[in-house]
Amino acid sequence: MAKDTKYIFVTGGVLSSLGKGLASAAIGALLESRGLTVTIQKLDPYINVDPGTMNPFQHGEVFVTDDGTETDLDLGHYERFTHAKMGKNNNFTTGKIYHSVITKERKGDYLGGTVQVIPHITDEIKNSVKLAANDVDVLIVEIGGTIGDIESLPFLEAIRQFRADVGKENSLYIHLTLVPYISTAGEVKTKPTQHSVKELRSIGIQPDILLCRTDRFLSKDIKAKISLFCNVSVDAVITAKDVDHIYEVPLIFHQEGLDDQIIELLNIWTRNPQLDNWEELIKKIKAPKHSVTIAVVGKYVDLTESYKSLNEALCHGGISNDCKVNLNFIDSEKLDSGTCIQMLADAEGILVPGGFGQRGIEGKICAANFARVNKVPYFGICLGMQIAVIEFARHVAGLENANSSEFDANTPYPVIYLMREWFDERSQTVQRRDDLSDKGATMRLGAYSCHIENNSFASQAYQKEDISERHRHRYEFNNEFMDQLKEKGMIVSGASPNGELVEIIEIGDHPWFLGCQFHPEFKSRPMEPHPLFRDFIGASLRNSQSRNQQ
Ligand code: GLN
């Protein structure tokens, strides 16, 4: 921890889904635009030690960091909005905190004392906060959940104590609330905000700044009313107005004077904010010259939260092609060789994202087949790459019933399988797995290097030979089938530096067909769109233009 790090704690009131994660990320962006270094941490009140095993239906995407931590999807926003690199210290859950305290207690570290929420759990939380602060000017800490929840109380108590520890000039409480417009009354209502702040004050936290989520700019009078009832200065009542696009949030906050308030209250001297790049970005997003329709063939099609980073990366790919990307989520269970033609007819590019479990697998194979045969640009990510390999093995190499051993343990041709032994670059150890291996422990997680072959879609995109990308999967390409598949035209354009693990496959004689074992979406940013997404959208756009000419 740098000695003079300042802390901003972001809490949320009234109801969930007000955009606390985005607000925290946007605050980070604003402070960076003033030349400060920042990082962001999320404290999650749930008991799971990490979100790795949580169902995407319930919790949305699991975001993966370079160091292989499976985290809350808000960390994806933090990386997309700022230059902060997320890692294991950027996400703590109640489970992780208790796990650590209980482990210490079992080891006898508390010397026989009674272990209690205050001070042992709260001390553990405060230490975890400090762990994330390494050498940045400002650490922004987002507290998950809503004020009033029982389970977030230890976190709130810990951040309350924090101010006593580091002083008022080094800590700031920002509270996000809702100011709804009630159409029957014809006005916005401040009562939910008043109640939420009252609740926060009852546990000893007086917010310094209020972010009021609303669909319109708040008038001076309303701000004055909120200021009076909530004991917050009127300049610190900020309209967090709904926006068309998430990347507008930093600009709206700036317009409302949020960054001025923050640096004043924290007594920081900075340069004026430079937000030209954000303004430029919004201009591009709002008036694209072209548009393209991409079919995303997956399982969680009703809950696009589970593909958060993917959706963002596709949007970034659009920005770099001056193009709006329309996403058409297709439930792979509804796809078969009959329905494919109709359901994918409008798709100018087809993407099969990551996934686990057998449901909808055959539909995804149909989609890959449709893309390959009809020369529609195809992008397979993780499971999507494995699907492309299975499709190619079955229909080009003639390996009937080829499959991944994840979906068919008895397939005669396990072209994707659980590798028994492999050298793990990150831990520098030989890893061994078998069918009984513990679920979480057997995943290949986090950043791994990949060497790229020349004259490939991959080399065209990356324009370099050595890259690093993030992984989250158990199964791998089976090298036993490598020669056979290559002979039939499959190209292995990326592999681990020792050649053991296949990372990228392609199909030649196609406008763009690429599958990667890693998740490139985790590293795409609005200002630096990921090269694979850029080129996939580029190829889809060319496809769209040539269709229009016909
Ligand atoms: N289910 C596959 C595996 O475990 C793919 C995982 C993924 O797409 N993230 O290897």
XYZ file of C-alpha atoms and ligand atoms in Angstrom:
560
model
C 0.000 0.000 0.000
C 1.336 3.413 -0.906
C 1.306 5.663 2.151
C -0.800 8.362 0.601
C -3.414 6.329 -1.265
C -6.879 7.859 -0.990
C -9.970 5.695 -0.720
C -13.378 6.127 -2.293
C -16.131 3.805 -1.063
C -19.136 3.396 -3.333
C -22.349 2.041 -1.814
C -25.772 1.587 -3.336
C -29.249 2.175 -1.985
C -32.956 1.675 -2.730
C -32.598 -1.219 -5.150
C -30.036 -3.229 -7.052
C -29.080 -2.810 -10.706
C -28.689 0.961 -10.478
C -25.249 0.648 -12.060
C -22.907 0.845 -9.087
C -20.256 -1.096 -10.976
C -20.421 1.218 -13.948
C -20.472 4.258 -11.681
C -17.322 3.033 -9.923
C -15.656 2.340 -13.267
C -16.660 5.773 -14.592
C -15.244 7.474 -11.481
C -12.013 5.610 -12.196
C -12.026 6.856 -15.797
C -12.589 10.446 -14.691
C -9.769 10.358 -12.169
C -7.433 8.823 -14.764
C -8.386 11.589 -17.165
C -6.971 13.986 -14.565
C -3.673 12.123 -14.535
C -4.225 10.107 -11.367
C -3.484 6.414 -11.069
C -6.411 4.343 -9.873
C -7.529 0.853 -9.201
C -10.928 -0.526 -8.259
C -11.970 -3.262 -5.866
C -15.272 -5.038 -5.423
C -16.430 -6.367 -2.058
C -19.230 -8.873 -2.556
C -21.488 -9.847 0.357
C -22.305 -13.385 -0.794
C -20.847 -16.486 0.875
C -19.340 -18.166 -2.197
C -15.557 -17.888 -1.949
C -15.478 -16.763 -5.584
C -18.091 -16.594 -8.356
C -16.380 -19.382 -10.351
C -19.013 -21.964 -9.572
C -22.024 -19.655 -9.729
C -24.658 -20.173 -12.378
C -24.488 -17.496 -15.093
C -28.302 -17.403 -15.029
C -28.118 -16.032 -11.502
C -24.977 -14.043 -11.489
C -24.059 -13.116 -15.027
C -20.646 -13.564 -16.521
C -17.625 -14.788 -14.610
C -14.811 -12.405 -15.471
C -11.287 -13.848 -15.528
C -8.158 -11.851 -14.725
C -4.587 -12.404 -15.953
C -3.650 -14.051 -12.660
C -6.438 -16.585 -13.129
C -8.943 -15.279 -10.580
C -12.603 -15.862 -11.401
C -14.352 -12.662 -10.438
C -17.527 -10.636 -10.562
C -18.411 -9.152 -13.942
C -18.006 -5.626 -12.589
C -14.247 -6.160 -12.736
C -14.666 -6.325 -16.496
C -16.105 -2.803 -16.424
C -13.237 -1.643 -14.260
C -10.685 -2.877 -16.795
C -12.620 -1.525 -19.764
C -13.000 1.954 -18.289
C -9.537 2.338 -16.763
C -5.979 1.108 -17.193
C -6.092 -0.773 -13.908
C -5.132 -4.449 -14.124
C -7.437 -6.581 -12.056
C -6.192 -9.536 -10.025
C -6.948 -11.621 -6.983
C -6.885 -8.634 -4.634
C -9.567 -6.778 -6.559
C -12.482 -8.978 -5.542
C -13.274 -10.219 -2.042
C -16.451 -11.983 -1.008
C -17.807 -12.661 2.479
C -16.850 -16.288 1.810
C -13.245 -15.377 1.030
C -12.994 -13.154 4.119
C -14.459 -15.780 6.470
C -12.402 -18.514 4.862
C -9.255 -16.602 5.648
C -10.313 -15.788 9.235
C -11.394 -19.363 9.937
C -8.134 -20.722 8.485
C -6.203 -18.418 10.820
C -8.359 -19.465 13.755
C -7.687 -23.153 13.030
C -3.969 -22.436 12.900
C -4.205 -20.829 16.331
C -3.293 -17.356 15.096
C -5.792 -15.719 17.439
C -4.084 -17.249 20.467
C -7.222 -18.646 21.987
C -9.170 -15.375 21.814
C -12.856 -15.285 20.894
C -13.051 -14.610 17.160
C -15.786 -12.097 16.366
C -17.249 -10.081 13.507
C -15.881 -6.935 15.127
C -12.890 -6.693 15.154
C -11.660 -9.881 13.450
C -13.858 -9.947 10.354
C -13.781 -6.162 9.983
C -9.978 -6.137 10.382
C -9.709 -8.811 7.708
C -11.886 -6.682 5.406
C -9.798 -3.570 6.051
C -6.589 -5.499 5.357
C -8.098 -6.826 2.134
C -8.945 -3.283 1.068
C -5.372 -2.181 1.714
C -4.058 -5.136 -0.294
C -5.627 -3.706 -3.443
C -4.197 -0.240 -2.928
C -0.652 -0.960 -4.030
C 0.906 2.263 -5.169
C -2.091 3.943 -6.745
C -3.245 7.479 -6.007
C -6.847 6.420 -5.502
C -8.462 3.088 -4.689
C -12.170 2.934 -5.455
C -13.984 0.261 -3.441
C -17.423 -0.817 -4.586
C -19.529 -2.524 -1.929
C -21.889 -5.059 -3.493
C -25.522 -5.345 -2.414
C -27.942 -2.684 -1.286
C -27.980 -0.696 1.963
C -30.355 -2.463 4.325
C -29.174 -5.973 3.419
C -28.141 -7.953 6.462
C -25.229 -9.587 4.711
C -23.346 -6.449 3.736
C -23.220 -5.096 7.308
C -19.663 -6.262 8.156
C -18.363 -4.566 4.996
C -20.154 -1.332 5.868
C -18.864 -1.436 9.433
C -15.331 -1.984 8.081
C -15.509 1.010 5.733
C -17.018 3.098 8.524
C -13.956 2.306 10.640
C -11.714 3.037 7.685
C -12.297 6.763 7.888
C -11.276 6.779 11.544
C -8.076 4.952 10.518
C -7.021 7.042 7.509
C -8.738 10.381 8.111
C -11.378 12.415 6.334
C -9.111 13.777 3.606
C -8.126 10.284 2.622
C -11.545 8.678 2.445
C -14.767 9.456 0.668
C -18.215 7.893 0.762
C -20.225 8.005 -2.433
C -23.767 6.667 -2.343
C -25.775 5.770 -5.431
C -29.540 6.027 -5.074
C -32.654 6.200 -7.207
C -34.715 9.320 -7.825
C -37.727 7.996 -9.719
C -40.040 10.077 -11.855
C -43.639 9.308 -10.913
C -45.781 10.077 -13.911
C -49.088 10.306 -12.000
C -47.586 13.006 -9.769
C -45.648 14.538 -12.642
C -42.502 14.874 -10.568
C -39.387 13.128 -9.337
C -39.470 11.732 -5.815
C -36.654 12.076 -3.321
C -38.087 9.960 -0.514
C -36.328 6.696 -1.441
C -33.033 8.599 -1.393
C -33.828 10.145 1.981
C -34.610 6.725 3.433
C -31.543 5.118 1.973
C -29.266 7.821 3.386
C -31.033 7.577 6.754
C -30.294 3.854 6.764
C -26.663 4.495 5.904
C -26.335 7.101 8.641
C -27.877 4.713 11.162
C -24.815 2.526 10.709
C -22.504 5.476 11.096
C -21.776 6.459 7.510
C -22.613 9.954 6.321
C -22.247 10.019 2.534
C -20.154 12.840 1.078
C -21.526 12.613 -2.452
C -24.837 11.315 -3.755
C -25.198 9.919 -7.242
C -28.892 10.113 -8.045
C -29.923 7.701 -10.758
C -32.791 9.231 -12.688
C -34.156 9.639 -16.178
C -33.828 13.447 -16.246
C -31.488 16.127 -14.996
C -32.405 17.150 -11.463
C -33.395 20.773 -10.990
C -31.637 23.060 -8.508
C -34.668 22.830 -6.216
C -34.651 19.078 -6.126
C -30.935 19.041 -5.488
C -31.424 21.557 -2.674
C -34.129 19.363 -1.163
C -31.962 16.251 -1.303
C -29.064 18.254 0.117
C -31.142 19.441 3.061
C -32.644 16.087 3.956
C -29.500 14.060 3.410
C -26.959 16.446 4.885
C -24.860 16.507 1.725
C -23.694 19.759 0.136
C -25.801 20.770 -2.849
C -22.832 20.578 -5.246
C -22.315 17.018 -4.152
C -25.774 15.969 -5.319
C -24.998 14.601 -8.756
C -27.499 13.584 -11.405
C -26.642 10.121 -12.642
C -28.861 10.384 -15.653
C -29.808 7.370 -17.764
C -27.692 7.228 -20.899
C -28.019 5.556 -24.266
C -24.601 4.066 -24.000
C -22.538 3.039 -20.972
C -19.448 4.849 -22.218
C -21.314 8.141 -21.789
C -21.329 7.771 -18.009
C -17.919 9.419 -17.386
C -18.954 12.390 -19.525
C -22.286 12.840 -17.752
C -20.612 12.636 -14.354
C -18.066 15.210 -15.423
C -20.739 17.520 -16.711
C -22.353 17.324 -13.267
C -19.075 18.220 -11.584
C -18.439 14.880 -9.924
C -14.674 14.817 -10.454
C -14.369 18.396 -9.144
C -16.183 17.358 -5.989
C -14.034 14.285 -5.514
C -10.697 16.037 -5.812
C -11.881 18.897 -3.649
C -13.122 16.642 -0.870
C -10.031 14.463 -1.038
C -7.820 17.529 -1.333
C -5.964 16.336 -4.417
C -4.292 18.652 -6.926
C -4.603 17.436 -10.497
C -4.523 18.720 -14.031
C -7.780 19.489 -15.815
C -9.489 16.392 -17.108
C -8.724 15.339 -20.674
C -11.824 13.681 -21.975
C -11.395 14.146 -25.729
C -10.923 10.420 -26.250
C -14.217 9.670 -24.479
C -16.025 12.329 -26.485
C -14.537 10.941 -29.684
C -15.642 7.458 -28.698
C -19.226 8.511 -28.070
C -19.373 10.329 -31.386
C -18.289 7.160 -33.166
C -20.747 4.997 -31.245
C -23.660 7.335 -31.900
C -23.234 7.869 -35.616
C -21.812 4.747 -37.220
C -21.643 4.653 -40.997
C -22.419 0.972 -41.321
C -24.241 -1.779 -39.529
C -23.837 -5.508 -39.335
C -25.867 -8.354 -37.856
C -24.079 -11.018 -35.861
C -25.741 -14.229 -34.690
C -24.520 -15.263 -31.252
C -25.375 -18.926 -30.896
C -25.400 -19.853 -27.238
C -27.206 -21.133 -24.220
C -27.860 -18.117 -22.045
C -29.553 -16.158 -24.777
C -32.221 -14.699 -22.513
C -29.720 -13.333 -20.092
C -27.238 -11.230 -21.966
C -25.566 -10.365 -18.622
C -23.846 -13.712 -18.944
C -22.080 -12.512 -22.092
C -21.177 -9.046 -20.806
C -17.557 -8.880 -21.943
C -18.448 -10.563 -25.203
C -21.127 -7.985 -25.990
C -18.736 -5.183 -25.148
C -15.924 -6.655 -27.247
C -18.317 -6.948 -30.221
C -19.305 -3.329 -29.731
C -15.606 -2.346 -29.674
C -15.043 -4.357 -32.854
C -17.862 -2.304 -34.360
C -16.328 0.985 -33.245
C -13.082 0.166 -35.054
C -15.054 -0.544 -38.241
C -17.313 2.504 -37.920
C -20.142 0.075 -37.652
C -23.102 -0.660 -35.409
C -23.226 -4.293 -34.360
C -26.719 -5.753 -34.075
C -26.684 -8.871 -31.973
C -29.100 -11.637 -32.665
C -28.975 -14.126 -29.791
C -29.978 -17.561 -30.977
C -30.813 -20.406 -28.624
C -28.661 -23.279 -29.847
C -31.254 -25.798 -28.648
C -33.570 -24.532 -31.373
C -30.996 -25.032 -34.107
C -30.695 -28.142 -36.225
C -29.774 -28.815 -39.828
C -33.367 -27.976 -40.812
C -33.913 -24.754 -38.850
C -30.363 -23.496 -39.435
C -30.948 -22.118 -42.915
C -33.850 -19.999 -41.796
C -32.558 -18.978 -38.393
C -29.114 -17.991 -39.615
C -30.204 -16.476 -42.935
C -29.759 -12.884 -41.725
C -26.476 -13.491 -39.951
C -23.603 -11.659 -41.581
C -21.252 -13.215 -39.064
C -21.713 -16.122 -36.659
C -20.204 -16.336 -33.211
C -20.261 -19.313 -30.858
C -19.169 -18.173 -27.390
C -17.798 -20.097 -24.433
C -19.961 -22.500 -22.519
C -20.134 -25.586 -20.361
C -22.262 -28.714 -20.471
C -23.958 -30.690 -23.163
C -27.148 -28.719 -23.709
C -27.432 -27.237 -27.197
C -24.134 -28.655 -28.428
C -25.524 -30.196 -31.630
C -27.174 -26.886 -32.541
C -23.853 -25.115 -32.186
C -22.223 -27.718 -34.429
C -24.915 -26.976 -37.037
C -24.107 -23.267 -36.779
C -20.385 -23.898 -37.319
C -21.222 -26.145 -40.253
C -23.503 -23.504 -41.746
C -20.780 -20.868 -41.400
C -18.066 -23.062 -42.899
C -20.095 -24.294 -45.854
C -21.765 -20.972 -46.681
C -18.601 -18.950 -46.116
C -20.132 -16.791 -43.420
C -17.444 -15.342 -41.097
C -17.196 -17.528 -37.991
C -15.679 -16.735 -34.632
C -15.536 -19.571 -32.110
C -14.503 -18.701 -28.597
C -13.335 -21.436 -26.242
C -16.267 -23.872 -26.539
C -16.893 -22.243 -29.938
C -13.442 -23.332 -31.079
C -13.991 -26.863 -29.777
C -17.300 -26.947 -31.666
C -15.540 -25.923 -34.888
C -13.012 -28.727 -34.438
C -15.755 -31.295 -33.839
C -17.690 -30.082 -36.894
C -14.597 -30.241 -39.086
C -13.644 -33.702 -37.793
C -17.133 -35.061 -38.478
C -17.900 -33.484 -41.815
C -14.553 -32.861 -43.489
C -12.244 -35.497 -42.005
C -14.984 -38.150 -41.972
C -14.584 -38.982 -38.286
C -18.160 -39.977 -37.662
C -19.458 -39.162 -34.171
C -16.304 -37.235 -33.325
C -16.939 -35.255 -30.159
C -15.468 -33.741 -27.052
C -15.200 -36.222 -24.202
C -17.032 -33.572 -22.154
C -20.201 -34.377 -24.116
C -19.675 -38.002 -25.094
C -17.342 -40.034 -22.919
C -17.495 -42.929 -25.367
C -16.932 -41.093 -28.638
C -14.707 -43.072 -31.020
C -12.889 -39.833 -31.911
C -12.325 -37.596 -28.874
C -10.926 -34.660 -30.850
C -11.382 -32.513 -27.722
C -10.503 -34.203 -24.448
C -9.216 -33.824 -20.936
C -5.462 -33.698 -21.341
C -3.958 -36.060 -18.759
C -0.644 -34.335 -18.402
C 0.624 -30.992 -19.590
C 3.203 -28.404 -18.703
C 1.565 -25.410 -17.084
C 3.356 -22.220 -18.023
C 1.946 -20.099 -15.201
C 2.766 -22.405 -12.330
C 5.803 -23.854 -14.178
C 4.717 -27.322 -13.128
C 3.473 -30.438 -14.855
C -0.281 -30.651 -14.271
C -2.138 -33.922 -14.125
C -5.870 -34.432 -14.468
C -8.225 -37.344 -14.556
C -11.973 -37.799 -14.803
C -12.297 -37.559 -11.056
C -10.295 -34.340 -10.738
C -11.967 -31.740 -8.589
C -14.134 -29.459 -10.728
C -12.676 -26.034 -10.003
C -9.086 -27.133 -9.600
C -8.733 -28.623 -13.029
C -9.429 -25.552 -15.114
C -6.791 -23.787 -17.128
C -7.346 -20.269 -15.830
C -5.832 -16.879 -16.566
C -3.170 -15.605 -18.949
C -1.166 -17.987 -21.127
C 1.243 -17.231 -23.963
C 0.512 -18.251 -27.491
C 2.781 -18.317 -30.520
C 1.175 -17.324 -33.801
C 1.957 -18.722 -37.251
C 2.489 -16.366 -40.166
C 0.044 -16.016 -43.029
C -3.021 -16.617 -40.946
C -6.109 -14.669 -39.935
C -4.567 -14.576 -36.468
C -1.254 -13.077 -37.626
C -3.118 -10.562 -39.762
C -5.110 -9.507 -36.726
C -2.434 -9.399 -34.057
C 0.481 -8.285 -36.247
C 2.831 -10.019 -33.835
C 4.113 -13.495 -33.168
C 3.727 -13.791 -29.432
C 0.591 -12.926 -27.559
C -0.980 -13.584 -24.184
C -4.651 -14.278 -23.656
C -6.902 -15.418 -20.818
C -8.306 -18.897 -20.426
C -11.129 -20.602 -18.553
C -11.691 -24.194 -19.601
C -10.811 -27.810 -18.844
C -10.818 -29.519 -22.211
C -8.169 -29.193 -24.941
C -7.559 -30.023 -28.564
C -6.390 -33.643 -28.813
C -3.021 -33.682 -30.613
C -3.560 -37.305 -31.618
C -5.835 -36.016 -34.398
C -3.651 -33.083 -35.384
C -2.093 -34.568 -38.553
C -5.360 -36.025 -39.772
C -7.232 -32.726 -39.400
C -4.399 -30.659 -40.842
C -4.234 -32.926 -43.867
C -7.871 -32.110 -44.556
C -7.234 -28.385 -44.383
C -7.548 -27.315 -40.774
C -4.893 -24.769 -39.869
C -3.398 -24.575 -36.411
C -2.332 -20.950 -36.345
C -1.621 -20.561 -32.633
C -0.204 -22.850 -29.960
C 1.480 -22.667 -26.561
C 5.205 -21.831 -26.823
C 6.188 -25.515 -26.423
C 3.620 -26.502 -29.058
C 1.765 -28.772 -26.646
C -1.538 -26.889 -26.408
C -3.462 -25.812 -29.494
C -4.702 -22.251 -29.020
C -6.052 -21.125 -32.408
C -7.488 -23.034 -35.344
C -8.587 -21.678 -38.710
C -10.048 -22.866 -41.941
C -8.491 -21.636 -45.162
C -10.427 -20.856 -48.327
C -12.933 -18.948 -46.255
C -13.458 -15.195 -45.732
C -12.759 -15.533 -41.974
C -13.072 -18.654 -39.884
C -11.221 -18.728 -36.587
C -11.606 -20.487 -33.285
C -9.532 -19.730 -30.212
C -9.232 -21.718 -27.027
C -8.915 -18.526 -24.982
C -11.366 -15.702 -24.244
C -10.219 -12.607 -26.152
C -13.305 -10.664 -25.003
C -11.787 -10.203 -21.540
C -9.029 -7.991 -22.913
C -10.957 -5.776 -25.305
C -11.378 -2.124 -24.414
C -13.390 0.626 -26.096
C -10.258 2.630 -26.877
C -8.282 -0.491 -27.834
C -10.667 -2.911 -29.538
C -9.408 -6.468 -29.571
C -7.804 -7.322 -32.950
C -9.765 -10.561 -33.370
C -13.094 -8.818 -32.750
C -12.041 -5.980 -35.043
C -11.230 -8.398 -37.858
C -14.279 -10.608 -37.286
C -16.574 -7.584 -37.505
C -14.548 -6.324 -40.500
C -15.067 -9.629 -42.328
C -18.774 -9.689 -41.403
C -19.144 -6.159 -42.707
C -17.548 -7.115 -46.030
C -19.942 -10.054 -46.162
C -22.854 -7.713 -45.521
C -21.711 -5.297 -48.222
C -21.266 -7.997 -50.818
C -24.725 -9.383 -49.994
C -26.212 -5.944 -50.474
C -24.581 -5.635 -53.871
C -26.111 -8.875 -55.061
N -16.637 -26.581 -21.671
C -15.400 -26.353 -22.342
C -14.213 -26.722 -21.488
O -14.331 -26.858 -20.304
C -15.285 -24.907 -22.821
C -15.245 -23.929 -21.702
C -15.468 -22.516 -22.158
O -15.980 -22.268 -23.224
N -15.106 -21.570 -21.341
O -13.122 -26.892 -21.989
